[in-house]
Tab-separated table of C-alpha atoms in Angstrom:
chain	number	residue	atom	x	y	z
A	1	UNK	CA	-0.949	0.599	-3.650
A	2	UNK	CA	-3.645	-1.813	-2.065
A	3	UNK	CA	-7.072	-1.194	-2.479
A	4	UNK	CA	-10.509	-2.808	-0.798
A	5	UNK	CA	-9.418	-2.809	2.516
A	6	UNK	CA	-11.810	-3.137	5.447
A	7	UNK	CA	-12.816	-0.303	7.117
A	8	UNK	CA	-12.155	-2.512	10.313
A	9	UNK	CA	-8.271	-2.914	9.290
A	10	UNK	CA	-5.440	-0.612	11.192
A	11	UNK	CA	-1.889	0.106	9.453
A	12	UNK	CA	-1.049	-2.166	12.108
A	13	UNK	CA	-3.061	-4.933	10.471
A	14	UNK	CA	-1.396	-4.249	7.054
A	15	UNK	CA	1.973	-3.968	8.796
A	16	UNK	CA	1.736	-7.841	10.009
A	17	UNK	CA	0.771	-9.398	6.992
A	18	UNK	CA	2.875	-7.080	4.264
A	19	UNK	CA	5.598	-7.508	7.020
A	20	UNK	CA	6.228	-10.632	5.928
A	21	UNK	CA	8.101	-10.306	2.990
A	22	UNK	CA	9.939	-7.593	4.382
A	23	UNK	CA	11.344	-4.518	6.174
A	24	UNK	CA	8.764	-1.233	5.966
A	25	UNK	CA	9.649	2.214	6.285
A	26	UNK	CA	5.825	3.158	5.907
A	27	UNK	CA	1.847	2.067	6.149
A	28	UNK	CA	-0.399	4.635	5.480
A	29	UNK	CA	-4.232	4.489	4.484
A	30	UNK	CA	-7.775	6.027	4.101
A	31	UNK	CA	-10.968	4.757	4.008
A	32	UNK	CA	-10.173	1.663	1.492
A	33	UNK	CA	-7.808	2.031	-0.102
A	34	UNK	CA	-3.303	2.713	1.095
A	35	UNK	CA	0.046	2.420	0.685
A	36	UNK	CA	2.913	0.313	2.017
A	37	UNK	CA	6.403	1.489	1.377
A	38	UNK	CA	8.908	-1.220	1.830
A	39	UNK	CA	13.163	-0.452	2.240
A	40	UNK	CA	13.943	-2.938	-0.802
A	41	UNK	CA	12.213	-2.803	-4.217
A	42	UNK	CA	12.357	-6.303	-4.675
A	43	UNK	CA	10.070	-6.903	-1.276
A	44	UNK	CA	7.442	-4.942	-3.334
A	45	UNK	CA	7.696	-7.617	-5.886
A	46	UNK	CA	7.016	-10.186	-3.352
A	47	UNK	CA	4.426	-8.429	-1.879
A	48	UNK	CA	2.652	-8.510	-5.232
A	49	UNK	CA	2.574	-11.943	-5.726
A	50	UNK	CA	1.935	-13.254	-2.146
A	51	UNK	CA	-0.816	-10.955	-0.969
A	52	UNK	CA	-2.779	-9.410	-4.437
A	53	UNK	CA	-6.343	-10.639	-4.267
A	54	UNK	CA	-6.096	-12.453	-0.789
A	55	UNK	CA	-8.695	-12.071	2.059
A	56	UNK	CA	-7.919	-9.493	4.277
A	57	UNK	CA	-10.303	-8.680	7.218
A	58	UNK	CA	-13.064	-10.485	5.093
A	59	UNK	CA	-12.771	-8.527	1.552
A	60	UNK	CA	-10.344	-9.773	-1.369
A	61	UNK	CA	-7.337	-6.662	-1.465
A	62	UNK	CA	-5.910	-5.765	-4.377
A	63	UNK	CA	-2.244	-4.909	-4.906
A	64	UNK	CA	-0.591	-2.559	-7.578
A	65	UNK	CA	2.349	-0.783	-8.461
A	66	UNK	CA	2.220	2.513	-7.296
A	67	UNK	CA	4.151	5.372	-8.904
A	68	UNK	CA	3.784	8.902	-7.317
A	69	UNK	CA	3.265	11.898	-10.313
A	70	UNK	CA	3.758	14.934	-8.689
A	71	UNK	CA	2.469	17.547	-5.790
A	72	UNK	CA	3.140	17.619	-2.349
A	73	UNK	CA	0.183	17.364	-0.296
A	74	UNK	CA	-0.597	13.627	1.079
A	75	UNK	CA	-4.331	13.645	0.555
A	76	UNK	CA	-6.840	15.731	-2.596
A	77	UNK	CA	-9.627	17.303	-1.151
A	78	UNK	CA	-11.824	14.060	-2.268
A	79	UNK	CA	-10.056	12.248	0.452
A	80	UNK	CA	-7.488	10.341	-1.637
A	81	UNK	CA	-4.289	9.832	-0.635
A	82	UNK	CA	-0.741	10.779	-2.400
A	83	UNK	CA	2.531	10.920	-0.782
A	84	UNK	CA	5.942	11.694	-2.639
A	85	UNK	CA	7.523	8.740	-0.333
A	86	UNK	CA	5.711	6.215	-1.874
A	87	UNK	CA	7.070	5.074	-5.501
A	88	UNK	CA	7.619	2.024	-7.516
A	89	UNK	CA	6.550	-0.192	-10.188
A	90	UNK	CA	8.659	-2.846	-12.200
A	91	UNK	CA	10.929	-0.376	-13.625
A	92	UNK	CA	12.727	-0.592	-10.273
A	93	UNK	CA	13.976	2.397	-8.455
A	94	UNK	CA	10.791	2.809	-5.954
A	95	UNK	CA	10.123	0.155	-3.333
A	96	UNK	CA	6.363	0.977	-2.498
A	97	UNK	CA	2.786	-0.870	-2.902
């Protein structure tokens, strides 16, 4: 899960620099805030301590653990996004950020 993300980023932005770590199956975001789904867990892991708090696009992202809690639909009527793909955490099993 990263959050503060310029408006002025793409997916394709994310993809380059989360990329780097690792093979994705998935970038998806809205408004500030998205998710990046990697094929291994342990490139999440990476991803968390290479790119949480860095500048990206001029503002300082943050990077979580994400783990998806039920539903189906990808985004709430407020606009936030949620998408059964993405999973993870430290527990292992999910491979997404």
């Amino acid at each position: 899960y990263v959050t503060n993300i310029s408006r002025n980023a793409t997916p394709r932005d994310l993809e380059r620099v989360f990329g780097a770590v690792g093979a994705i199956t998935s970038v998806e975001f809205k408004g500030e805030f998205g998710f990046v789904e990697y094929e291994k867990a342990e490139c999440c892991e990476e991803a968390l301590r290479r790119f949480d708090r860095i500048d990206f696009h001029g503002r300082q992202i943050s990077v979580e653990p994400y783990c998806y809690r039920g539903g189906d639909d990808r985004f709430h009527e407020n606009g936030s996004m949620r998408n059964p793909r993405f999973s993870g955490g430290r527990g292992g099993g999910g491979a997404g950020y």
